[in-house]
Amino acid sequence: MRTLILQTASKYLLPLLLLFSIFILLRGHYLPGGGFVGGLIASIAFILHAFANGLPQTRNLMRIHPGFLMPVGLGLSFLSGLFPMFLNRPFMTGIWFAEKVAVIGSIGTALFFDIGVYLVVIGASLTIIFTISESN
Amino acid sequence: MLIALLFPFLAAALLALPVREKRDLIVRLSALVPLGLLSFFIYNSQQTPTMQRNAWLRDMPVSLDLYFDGLSFLFILLITGIGTAIFVYAGAYMKGHAYSQRLMAFLMLFMGAMLGVVLSDNLIALFVFWELTSISSFFLIGFNNENEASRKSALTALAVTGSGGLVMLIGFIGLGEVAGTYSIQEIIAQRDAVVNHTAYGWITGLILFGAITKSAQFPFHFWLPGAMKAPTPVSAYLHSATMVKAGIYLIARLTPALGDTPFWNQTLLVLGGVTMLYAAFQSLFHKDMKSILAYSTVSALGILVFLLGIGTSASILAASVFILVHGLYKATLFLVTGIVDHETGSRDVSQLSGLRKVMLPVAIAGLLAAISNAGIPPSFGFIGKDLIYEATELKGHLLTALAVLTNIFLLVAGFLAGWKPFAGPLQPEHQKVHLPEMAMWLPPLLLASLGILFGLFPQLIEKTIVAPVFQSISGTAFTGHLALWHGFNFVLLLSSITIVGGLVLYFIIKPSTALNSFIVKSEKFGPKVILTGIANGFDLFARLYTKFFQNGYLRYYIIFIMLTLIGLLGFEMWHYTTLETNNRLATEVTFYEGVTIFILLVSVVIIVFSQSRLASVAALGVMGLAICIVFVFYSAPDLAMTQFTIDTLTVILFVLVLYKLPKFIPLRFTPHHIRDAVIALGFGALISILTLEVLTKNVNREISEFYAANSYVLAKGKNVVNVILVDFRGADTIVEIAVLSIAAIGVFSLLKLRLPKKERIE
Amino acid sequence: MEVLLAIVIGTLYAAGIFMILRRSLVRLIIGLILLGNGANLLIFLLGRIAKGKPPLIPEDANFMTAAYADPIPQALILTAIVISFGLQAFAIVLVKRAYRVVKTDDIDQMNATDDV
C-alpha cells in the first residue's frame, strides 16, 4: 500500500486526524463524541500512517511504545476519580473550575477522566494492531 | 475446659513439626498430653454437670458451649485414660519408624476431635468434631499409605462414616429447627414438643443413620473389619474405646431428647440385635486375631445399641457399665495382638501357640482380658454380663436367648484372641521371640488388671462413674448397687450357661483356613458387596455422564446449552407469550431503513455461507456499517461513531491476520449442518419473539429520567451518554478500560513473549 | 420497524450460533462477533427506539424536556462495542497462536491437549 499519494496524504492526514480526535474528545461532554470515539479515531490516524509509511516510521514518529499509554491513561482516570477524596468528597465526585472555556465548556475532573479513557483506547488498540502486524 | 479441649489440637500441630533428632523421645513424651487431660478432667469431675459457654459464630446458632456431665466424663475417661495407655504403647510400637511423629500427630488430632464430640453441647459443633474424627481416622487407617488395601480401607471408612455424618447433619438441622435451639440440653428440656412433631420420624431416622454408620451397625459394619489395616495402636484406640463409641455416645446423649418412643426403641433393638448376633457369629470364623477382634467389637457395639434400644433403666445401667467393661478388655486384647504381631510377625491364631513361655506378662494380660470378656467372676465383665441379662430378662425370652447366644460367641472370640496364642506348646520358629520393652506390655496389663479390680471392688466406680452416667441418660438418679454376687437366681444360671457353653465351643472350634474361606465366600452376598456395587454404579454413571456431556467437543457443549435454553425459554414463552401487536411496535419503515436492513441481512447471509474468508470479512465490515446506520437513524450518534471506527479496526485486524489463518473447511451440507441450522434458527426465532414480546410491555424509565434531568445540573454535561460514561458510572468505565488494557496486554504477550526453550511446547 | 429489527436480531443470533457450531476456528470468531452485534442491537431495541431525538440536552436548557432516546442502553452498548473489539483481537491472536502450535484449526482435533 505504499503509494506516493497515500504517503503524501498521510503526512497531512495524521496531524489533521489527531486534531480532529482531540476535538471529538473535548466536545464529548456536550455533543456526540468523547474519549472512546476520540481514542479510536486517533488510533486509526496512526494506523493509516503506518500503512502508508511502514510501521517503523510510525514507531519512530511516536517515540514511545503505544502500550505505555495504557498505564498513563488508567492512572489519569483513576486519579481524577481519586482527586475528590483529597477534598473529603466521595470517590468520583465531579469537581469543576468556575470559568468556562470555549469548546470544552467547564473544565473538571470528568474531562481528565475522559482524557484517560482516550489514552487507554489509543494505547490498547495500537498495541493490538501493531503487535499483530509486526508478528507477520 | 475450652483450653483443655483445644490443647490436643495444639499438641498435634506441634507434633507435626519436623525434627531431626530425639524423635523417639518426643513421640514418647506426647503421652503426657492424654495423661494431663485425664487428670484435669478427673480433678474437675466433682462439679458435674457444668456448662461452659463459648461464643463461636455470632450470627448463627453455632457455639462452642461445652457440657460436662456423667456421660461426657465416662467417655473422657475412655478417651484420655485408654488414650494414655495407647500413647505410651504406641511410642514403643513405633520406635524408629520414619513417620512415627505423623502417627502421633494424627492420634492427637483424633483425640481432640473425640473430646470435642463428647463435650459439645451445640449440635453443629458436635457435627464439626464428629466429621473431624472421621477425617483424622481416615489418615490413621490409611497410615500405611504405600499399601493399596490400606488406602482402600481408609476410603471405605471415610465414605461410610463421612456420608453418615452428612446425613446426620440434615437430622441435626431438622432437630434444631423443630426445637428452635441447637443446644442439646435445651432440646432435652422440650422433649415433648420434639417427639410430637410431625418431622420426628425423619429427624430421628437421619440422626440414627449417622450414629449407626459410625458405630458400625449392620449393614454398615463392614468398614470396621477393613479398618484393621491400621497400625495396631490405632485399631486399639479407634475401634475399642473411642471412634466407634461415638455413635453409642450420640444415641445415649440424645436418648432423653428423642428416646423412649416405639420408633426409637424398635429401630435400635432390631439393628443392635441383628448386629450383635451376626458379628459375633462371624468372629468365630476368622483366624486373624485382628479380624476376630474387629467382629467381636462390632458385636459389642451391637449389644450397646441393643441395650439402649430396650430403654429401661436396667438396660441403661447395663449399657453404662458395659461401655467401660468393653473399653477395658477390648483395648487390652488389641494391644496384646499388637505385641504378638510386633514380635512374631504373625497374627494367625491357627499358627500361634505357647507364647506364654516367652512373654508371660502379655499372656497374663490376654488371659485377664479374655476372662473379663467372658464374664467369668470375679471380673468386671461378670458384673456387666449380669446387668445385661437382668435387662433382657424383663423383656422376654427371645431377647434373653439372643443375648446369651451372642455372649457365648463373644466368649469364644475373646479366648481365641486373648488366650489361644499363649496356650499349648511353643512353636519352634518362635523360640527366639522375646518380651518387648515395658512400655509395650505394661499398658495392656494395667488395663486388664483394672478389669478385674473393678469387678472385685465395684464401689470404686459406682458413685463416681456409673451413677452420673445413668443420671445423664435416663434423667433419674441411680439407686441400685453394683455387686458381684446377687445370690442364686435366673441370671446366675444364664451366666453359667454362657460360660460353660462358650468354653465348650472354644475347645470344639479350631480356627483354620477352611473355616475362614467359608466366611469369605459367604461375604460375597453381604451388605459390603451391595454397597460397593452401588458405589461402583455411581462411579460408572459419573463416567458416562461426563463422557456424554463433557466430551471435549466445543460444539456439543454449545448444543447442550442451547437446547436447554431453547427448552426452558420455549416452555415459558409457550405459556405466557400473547403474540399481540400494539402501537408500540408501529414505528414506520422508510425506504432508506428498508434498504439498510436488507443490506444487513444479505451481508449476514454472505458471512455465513461464503467459502472465501475475504468475502466473509468484507461482509462483516458491511454488516457493521449497516448497524452503524441503524444507530444513526435511531438517535444514537455516539454509538454510530464508535461502531464505525471499531468496524474499521476490526476489518483491519482481520485483514492483517487473515493470510496467516487457515482456509475455511469447505461447507458441505451434511446432516450435522441441518441439525445445527435447526438449533440456530430455533434459537434465533425465540430471541425474535422474546424481543417483540418485551417491546409490547411498558418500560421503566425512572433511571433514564434521573440521568436526563440531572446530567447538566449535577455533572455539567449535556451529552447524557458521555456523562453516564465519565461521571455517573465512571467507576464502571475505569474497569472497562482496564479490561481493554488487559486484552491488549494479552495480545502482546501471546505474540511477543517466548517461553524458555525447555517449557516450549511447539 | 421494530418487527424488522427483531427479525434482524434473531437472524444475527441464529447466524452467530450456526457459526460457532462449525469446526473452523475462524468461523468461531466470526460467530462471536455476530452474537456480539446481535446482543448490542437487542439491548438497543429493548431500550425503545426513537427517531431524531438523541439524548443531548439542548443548548438553551439545563435538562431534557422533550422526549429523547434512552441514554442508558447507548452507554452500555458503547462500552460493549469497544470491549468486544479487545475480545475479538485477543481471540484472533489466540487462534493464530493455536494454529501455529497444533497445526490445525479443526476444533475437533484440538481437544487432545495432553498430547501436544
Tab-separated table of N, CA and C in Angstrom, chain B residues 539-659:
chain	number	residue	atom	x	y	z
B	539	ASP	N	-20.010	-44.470	40.226
B	539	ASP	CA	-18.781	-44.157	39.514
B	539	ASP	C	-19.001	-44.288	38.008
B	540	LEU	N	-19.625	-45.384	37.634
B	540	LEU	CA	-19.876	-45.638	36.220
B	540	LEU	C	-20.796	-44.571	35.647
B	541	PHE	N	-21.835	-44.259	36.413
B	541	PHE	CA	-22.779	-43.241	35.960
B	541	PHE	C	-22.059	-41.920	35.742
B	542	ALA	N	-21.211	-41.560	36.720
B	542	ALA	CA	-20.494	-40.297	36.609
B	542	ALA	C	-19.612	-40.297	35.381
B	543	ARG	N	-18.991	-41.454	35.128
B	543	ARG	CA	-18.085	-41.503	33.988
B	543	ARG	C	-18.866	-41.370	32.673
B	544	LEU	N	-19.981	-42.082	32.591
B	544	LEU	CA	-20.786	-41.993	31.370
B	544	LEU	C	-21.332	-40.584	31.189
B	545	TYR	N	-21.785	-40.033	32.303
B	545	TYR	CA	-22.347	-38.677	32.266
B	545	TYR	C	-21.304	-37.703	31.745
B	546	THR	N	-20.097	-37.815	32.315
B	546	THR	CA	-19.033	-36.921	31.900
B	546	THR	C	-18.698	-37.131	30.432
B	547	LYS	N	-18.658	-38.403	30.056
B	547	LYS	CA	-18.297	-38.694	28.674
B	547	LYS	C	-19.327	-38.109	27.717
B	548	PHE	N	-20.571	-38.125	28.168
B	548	PHE	CA	-21.631	-37.656	27.296
B	548	PHE	C	-21.653	-36.126	27.218
B	549	PHE	N	-21.565	-35.475	28.380
B	549	PHE	CA	-21.708	-34.023	28.390
B	549	PHE	C	-20.380	-33.289	28.293
B	550	GLN	N	-19.331	-33.858	28.871
B	550	GLN	CA	-18.041	-33.170	28.876
B	550	GLN	C	-17.120	-33.883	27.901
B	551	ASN	N	-17.532	-33.937	26.643
B	551	ASN	CA	-16.827	-34.814	25.735
B	551	ASN	C	-15.657	-34.154	25.036
B	552	GLY	N	-15.393	-32.885	25.348
B	552	GLY	CA	-14.235	-32.248	24.737
B	552	GLY	C	-14.529	-31.642	23.376
B	553	TYR	N	-15.748	-31.786	22.880
B	553	TYR	CA	-16.090	-31.157	21.611
B	553	TYR	C	-16.892	-29.895	21.901
B	554	LEU	N	-16.280	-28.757	21.587
B	554	LEU	CA	-16.900	-27.476	21.900
B	554	LEU	C	-18.340	-27.420	21.429
B	555	ARG	N	-18.558	-27.957	20.219
B	555	ARG	CA	-19.883	-27.716	19.656
B	555	ARG	C	-20.953	-28.483	20.410
B	556	TYR	N	-20.597	-29.611	21.032
B	556	TYR	CA	-21.622	-30.309	21.805
B	556	TYR	C	-21.951	-29.554	23.087
B	557	TYR	N	-20.937	-28.936	23.658
B	557	TYR	CA	-21.216	-28.118	24.835
B	557	TYR	C	-22.229	-27.034	24.460
B	558	ILE	N	-21.942	-26.373	23.326
B	558	ILE	CA	-22.832	-25.289	22.915
B	558	ILE	C	-24.222	-25.826	22.611
B	559	ILE	N	-24.249	-26.976	21.947
B	559	ILE	CA	-25.561	-27.526	21.587
B	559	ILE	C	-26.365	-27.831	22.844
B	560	PHE	N	-25.692	-28.425	23.850
B	560	PHE	CA	-26.423	-28.742	25.084
B	560	PHE	C	-26.951	-27.474	25.742
B	561	ILE	N	-26.082	-26.461	25.778
B	561	ILE	CA	-26.506	-25.205	26.408
B	561	ILE	C	-27.694	-24.626	25.648
B	562	MET	N	-27.564	-24.611	24.331
B	562	MET	CA	-28.616	-24.008	23.511
B	562	MET	C	-29.923	-24.772	23.652
B	563	LEU	N	-29.834	-26.108	23.593
B	563	LEU	CA	-31.067	-26.889	23.679
B	563	LEU	C	-31.750	-26.660	25.018
B	564	THR	N	-30.946	-26.603	26.087
B	564	THR	CA	-31.535	-26.341	27.398
B	564	THR	C	-32.237	-24.994	27.405
B	565	LEU	N	-31.517	-24.011	26.844
B	565	LEU	CA	-32.070	-22.664	26.831
B	565	LEU	C	-33.350	-22.609	26.001
B	566	ILE	N	-33.287	-23.252	24.832
B	566	ILE	CA	-34.480	-23.256	23.978
B	566	ILE	C	-35.625	-23.937	24.719
B	567	GLY	N	-35.304	-25.053	25.371
B	567	GLY	CA	-36.336	-25.786	26.100
B	567	GLY	C	-36.982	-24.917	27.168
B	568	LEU	N	-36.138	-24.313	28.002
B	568	LEU	CA	-36.682	-23.526	29.114
B	568	LEU	C	-37.422	-22.298	28.617
B	569	LEU	N	-36.749	-21.553	27.723
B	569	LEU	CA	-37.370	-20.334	27.197
B	569	LEU	C	-38.649	-20.659	26.456
B	570	GLY	N	-38.565	-21.702	25.630
B	570	GLY	CA	-39.719	-22.070	24.813
B	570	GLY	C	-40.891	-22.457	25.683
B	571	PHE	N	-40.598	-23.237	26.714
B	571	PHE	CA	-41.667	-23.671	27.614
B	571	PHE	C	-42.350	-22.463	28.251
B	572	GLU	N	-41.509	-21.564	28.745
B	572	GLU	CA	-42.042	-20.391	29.426
B	572	GLU	C	-42.845	-19.525	28.453
B	573	MET	N	-42.286	-19.358	27.268
B	573	MET	CA	-42.947	-18.464	26.312
B	573	MET	C	-44.229	-19.077	25.787
B	574	TRP	N	-44.227	-20.391	25.672
B	574	TRP	CA	-45.430	-21.074	25.212
B	574	TRP	C	-46.604	-20.728	26.119
B	575	HIS	N	-46.290	-20.547	27.390
B	575	HIS	CA	-47.362	-20.274	28.338
B	575	HIS	C	-47.729	-18.799	28.434
B	576	TYR	N	-46.752	-17.936	28.249
B	576	TYR	CA	-47.019	-16.538	28.576
B	576	TYR	C	-47.036	-15.586	27.383
B	577	THR	N	-46.549	-16.045	26.235
B	577	THR	CA	-46.495	-15.127	25.119
B	577	THR	C	-47.873	-14.972	24.496
B	578	THR	N	-48.261	-13.722	24.274
B	578	THR	CA	-49.584	-13.493	23.716
B	578	THR	C	-49.516	-13.223	22.222
B	579	LEU	N	-48.329	-12.826	21.755
B	579	LEU	CA	-48.118	-12.524	20.348
B	579	LEU	C	-49.048	-11.427	19.848
B	580	GLU	N	-49.532	-10.584	20.748
B	580	GLU	CA	-50.344	-9.466	20.283
B	580	GLU	C	-49.418	-8.380	19.748
B	581	THR	N	-49.936	-7.563	18.899
B	581	THR	CA	-49.152	-6.408	18.469
B	581	THR	C	-49.893	-5.166	18.944
B	582	ASN	N	-49.147	-4.143	19.233
B	582	ASN	CA	-49.818	-2.888	19.551
B	582	ASN	C	-49.005	-1.728	18.984
B	583	ASN	N	-49.427	-0.533	19.268
B	583	ASN	CA	-48.819	0.605	18.580
B	583	ASN	C	-47.366	0.833	18.981
B	584	ARG	N	-46.938	0.134	20.053
B	584	ARG	CA	-45.537	0.300	20.432
B	584	ARG	C	-44.622	-0.310	19.374
B	585	LEU	N	-45.182	-1.166	18.551
B	585	LEU	CA	-44.359	-1.817	17.532
B	585	LEU	C	-44.470	-1.116	16.194
B	586	ALA	N	-45.127	0.042	16.168
B	586	ALA	CA	-45.588	0.535	14.879
B	586	ALA	C	-44.757	1.652	14.284
B	587	THR	N	-43.500	1.816	14.707
B	587	THR	CA	-42.680	2.819	14.036
B	587	THR	C	-42.588	2.461	12.554
B	588	GLU	N	-42.891	3.448	11.703
B	588	GLU	CA	-42.976	3.078	10.293
B	588	GLU	C	-41.597	2.902	9.673
B	589	VAL	N	-41.573	2.169	8.580
B	589	VAL	CA	-40.320	1.861	7.906
B	589	VAL	C	-40.182	2.763	6.699
B	590	THR	N	-39.109	3.545	6.670
B	590	THR	CA	-38.879	4.376	5.493
B	590	THR	C	-38.079	3.576	4.468
B	591	PHE	N	-37.969	4.135	3.307
B	591	PHE	CA	-37.267	3.451	2.235
B	591	PHE	C	-35.818	3.170	2.598
B	592	TYR	N	-35.146	4.209	3.142
B	592	TYR	CA	-33.722	4.039	3.464
B	592	TYR	C	-33.513	2.978	4.533
B	593	GLU	N	-34.411	3.002	5.472
B	593	GLU	CA	-34.299	1.989	6.522
B	593	GLU	C	-34.465	0.591	5.948
B	594	GLY	N	-35.453	0.456	5.103
B	594	GLY	CA	-35.684	-0.850	4.476
B	594	GLY	C	-34.442	-1.321	3.744
B	595	VAL	N	-33.821	-0.420	2.985
B	595	VAL	CA	-32.621	-0.798	2.229
B	595	VAL	C	-31.495	-1.204	3.184
B	596	THR	N	-31.325	-0.422	4.254
B	596	THR	CA	-30.260	-0.735	5.216
B	596	THR	C	-30.449	-2.120	5.804
B	597	ILE	N	-31.675	-2.397	6.218
B	597	ILE	CA	-31.948	-3.711	6.819
B	597	ILE	C	-31.681	-4.808	5.796
B	598	PHE	N	-32.082	-4.564	4.573
B	598	PHE	CA	-31.880	-5.552	3.517
B	598	PHE	C	-30.379	-5.844	3.359
B	599	ILE	N	-29.599	-4.745	3.282
B	599	ILE	CA	-28.152	-4.925	3.140
B	599	ILE	C	-27.597	-5.720	4.316
B	600	LEU	N	-28.098	-5.374	5.479
B	600	LEU	CA	-27.628	-6.059	6.693
B	600	LEU	C	-27.884	-7.561	6.588
B	601	LEU	N	-29.121	-7.904	6.206
B	601	LEU	CA	-29.470	-9.328	6.149
B	601	LEU	C	-28.648	-10.040	5.088
B	602	VAL	N	-28.482	-9.388	3.933
B	602	VAL	CA	-27.700	-10.015	2.857
B	602	VAL	C	-26.269	-10.250	3.328
B	603	SER	N	-25.695	-9.243	4.003
B	603	SER	CA	-24.311	-9.416	4.414
B	603	SER	C	-24.187	-10.566	5.420
B	604	VAL	N	-25.200	-10.716	6.274
B	604	VAL	CA	-25.145	-11.843	7.218
B	604	VAL	C	-25.148	-13.158	6.456
B	605	VAL	N	-26.008	-13.242	5.449
B	605	VAL	CA	-26.066	-14.481	4.662
B	605	VAL	C	-24.705	-14.754	4.015
B	606	ILE	N	-24.092	-13.692	3.481
B	606	ILE	CA	-22.779	-13.884	2.840
B	606	ILE	C	-21.750	-14.361	3.861
B	607	ILE	N	-21.781	-13.737	5.042
B	607	ILE	CA	-20.823	-14.128	6.079
B	607	ILE	C	-20.928	-15.617	6.360
B	608	VAL	N	-22.160	-16.079	6.462
B	608	VAL	CA	-22.346	-17.472	6.871
B	608	VAL	C	-21.988	-18.435	5.747
B	609	PHE	N	-22.393	-18.108	4.545
B	609	PHE	CA	-22.283	-19.124	3.501
B	609	PHE	C	-21.097	-18.969	2.577
B	610	SER	N	-20.366	-17.851	2.681
B	610	SER	CA	-19.254	-17.664	1.762
B	610	SER	C	-18.168	-18.691	2.009
B	611	GLN	N	-17.560	-19.156	0.919
B	611	GLN	CA	-16.462	-20.095	1.056
B	611	GLN	C	-15.137	-19.356	1.159
B	612	SER	N	-15.170	-18.079	0.908
B	612	SER	CA	-13.927	-17.319	0.909
B	612	SER	C	-13.837	-16.500	2.186
B	613	ARG	N	-12.679	-16.547	2.796
B	613	ARG	CA	-12.528	-15.819	4.042
B	613	ARG	C	-12.628	-14.317	3.793
B	614	LEU	N	-12.012	-13.892	2.680
B	614	LEU	CA	-12.003	-12.465	2.394
B	614	LEU	C	-13.426	-11.937	2.232
B	615	ALA	N	-14.241	-12.713	1.508
B	615	ALA	CA	-15.621	-12.284	1.315
B	615	ALA	C	-16.353	-12.205	2.646
B	616	SER	N	-16.104	-13.186	3.482
B	616	SER	CA	-16.746	-13.180	4.791
B	616	SER	C	-16.372	-11.936	5.569
B	617	VAL	N	-15.078	-11.624	5.554
B	617	VAL	CA	-14.627	-10.475	6.331
B	617	VAL	C	-15.183	-9.181	5.752
B	618	ALA	N	-15.201	-9.088	4.433
B	618	ALA	CA	-15.755	-7.893	3.807
B	618	ALA	C	-17.220	-7.744	4.190
B	619	ALA	N	-17.935	-8.862	4.144
B	619	ALA	CA	-19.351	-8.808	4.511
B	619	ALA	C	-19.520	-8.409	5.960
B	620	LEU	N	-18.579	-8.849	6.773
B	620	LEU	CA	-18.617	-8.466	8.184
B	620	LEU	C	-18.527	-6.954	8.326
B	621	GLY	N	-17.625	-6.357	7.518
B	621	GLY	CA	-17.499	-4.907	7.540
B	621	GLY	C	-18.786	-4.230	7.106
B	622	VAL	N	-19.386	-4.767	6.057
B	622	VAL	CA	-20.635	-4.180	5.566
B	622	VAL	C	-21.721	-4.260	6.634
B	623	MET	N	-21.761	-5.413	7.277
B	623	MET	CA	-22.761	-5.584	8.324
B	623	MET	C	-22.567	-4.541	9.430
B	624	GLY	N	-21.299	-4.334	9.821
B	624	GLY	CA	-21.021	-3.347	10.861
B	624	GLY	C	-21.476	-1.968	10.445
B	625	LEU	N	-21.239	-1.621	9.185
B	625	LEU	CA	-21.645	-0.298	8.713
B	625	LEU	C	-23.156	-0.163	8.705
B	626	ALA	N	-23.827	-1.255	8.327
B	626	ALA	CA	-25.284	-1.190	8.313
B	626	ALA	C	-25.823	-0.969	9.722
B	627	ILE	N	-25.224	-1.648	10.673
B	627	ILE	CA	-25.655	-1.446	12.058
B	627	ILE	C	-25.385	-0.003	12.476
B	628	CYS	N	-24.243	0.486	12.017
B	628	CYS	CA	-23.886	1.871	12.299
B	628	CYS	C	-24.974	2.820	11.794
B	629	ILE	N	-25.470	2.535	10.592
B	629	ILE	CA	-26.517	3.394	10.031
B	629	ILE	C	-27.806	3.275	10.837
B	630	VAL	N	-28.086	2.057	11.322
B	630	VAL	CA	-29.264	1.893	12.171
B	630	VAL	C	-29.146	2.796	13.396
B	631	PHE	N	-27.933	2.851	13.948
B	631	PHE	CA	-27.733	3.732	15.104
B	631	PHE	C	-27.970	5.193	14.724
B	632	VAL	N	-27.531	5.543	13.532
B	632	VAL	CA	-27.738	6.928	13.086
B	632	VAL	C	-29.229	7.242	12.999
B	633	PHE	N	-30.000	6.318	12.396
B	633	PHE	CA	-31.436	6.547	12.232
B	633	PHE	C	-32.107	6.772	13.572
B	634	TYR	N	-31.667	6.001	14.559
B	634	TYR	CA	-32.415	5.999	15.812
B	634	TYR	C	-31.698	6.729	16.930
B	635	SER	N	-31.257	7.915	16.648
B	635	SER	CA	-30.831	8.875	17.661
B	635	SER	C	-29.688	8.401	18.536
B	636	ALA	N	-28.704	7.696	17.954
B	636	ALA	CA	-27.578	7.297	18.782
B	636	ALA	C	-26.275	7.699	18.097
B	637	PRO	N	-26.006	8.991	17.999
B	637	PRO	CA	-24.818	9.429	17.265
B	637	PRO	C	-23.522	8.897	17.872
B	638	ASP	N	-23.449	8.828	19.198
B	638	ASP	CA	-22.234	8.307	19.825
B	638	ASP	C	-21.968	6.877	19.405
B	639	LEU	N	-23.060	6.087	19.424
B	639	LEU	CA	-22.916	4.685	19.047
B	639	LEU	C	-22.476	4.567	17.606
B	640	ALA	N	-23.068	5.378	16.756
B	640	ALA	CA	-22.745	5.297	15.339
B	640	ALA	C	-21.262	5.563	15.132
B	641	MET	N	-20.750	6.601	15.812
B	641	MET	CA	-19.332	6.921	15.650
B	641	MET	C	-18.448	5.787	16.139
B	642	THR	N	-18.799	5.259	17.291
B	642	THR	CA	-17.980	4.183	17.845
B	642	THR	C	-18.027	2.958	16.956
B	643	GLN	N	-19.255	2.603	16.536
B	643	GLN	CA	-19.406	1.425	15.694
B	643	GLN	C	-18.602	1.575	14.413
B	644	PHE	N	-18.634	2.745	13.879
B	644	PHE	CA	-17.930	2.995	12.622
B	644	PHE	C	-16.422	2.781	12.786
B	645	THR	N	-15.863	3.398	13.818
B	645	THR	CA	-14.417	3.273	13.988
B	645	THR	C	-14.018	1.844	14.351
B	646	ILE	N	-14.803	1.238	15.211
B	646	ILE	CA	-14.464	-0.138	15.597
B	646	ILE	C	-14.576	-1.063	14.399
B	647	ASP	N	-15.591	-0.838	13.589
B	647	ASP	CA	-15.779	-1.657	12.395
B	647	ASP	C	-14.540	-1.578	11.517
B	648	THR	N	-14.052	-0.355	11.353
B	648	THR	CA	-12.838	-0.167	10.568
B	648	THR	C	-11.688	-0.972	11.157
B	649	LEU	N	-11.517	-0.816	12.458
B	649	LEU	CA	-10.408	-1.517	13.107
B	649	LEU	C	-10.551	-3.028	13.000
B	650	THR	N	-11.783	-3.533	13.141
B	650	THR	CA	-11.990	-4.975	13.063
B	650	THR	C	-11.574	-5.509	11.703
B	651	VAL	N	-11.993	-4.797	10.661
B	651	VAL	CA	-11.644	-5.260	9.323
B	651	VAL	C	-10.127	-5.235	9.153
B	652	ILE	N	-9.495	-4.153	9.615
B	652	ILE	CA	-8.034	-4.085	9.529
B	652	ILE	C	-7.405	-5.283	10.235
B	653	LEU	N	-7.940	-5.563	11.416
B	653	LEU	CA	-7.433	-6.682	12.209
B	653	LEU	C	-7.517	-7.988	11.443
B	654	PHE	N	-8.682	-8.232	10.870
B	654	PHE	CA	-8.865	-9.488	10.150
B	654	PHE	C	-7.945	-9.557	8.950
B	655	VAL	N	-7.855	-8.422	8.239
B	655	VAL	CA	-7.021	-8.436	7.043
B	655	VAL	C	-5.568	-8.712	7.421
B	656	LEU	N	-5.147	-8.150	8.552
B	656	LEU	CA	-3.762	-8.353	8.973
B	656	LEU	C	-3.447	-9.813	9.221
B	657	VAL	N	-4.370	-10.508	9.845
B	657	VAL	CA	-4.046	-11.886	10.208
B	657	VAL	C	-4.613	-12.907	9.249
B	658	LEU	N	-5.439	-12.452	8.327
B	658	LEU	CA	-6.196	-13.397	7.519
B	658	LEU	C	-5.295	-14.381	6.795
B	659	TYR	N	-4.201	-13.890	6.195
B	659	TYR	CA	-3.399	-14.782	5.374
B	659	TYR	C	-2.563	-15.719	6.218
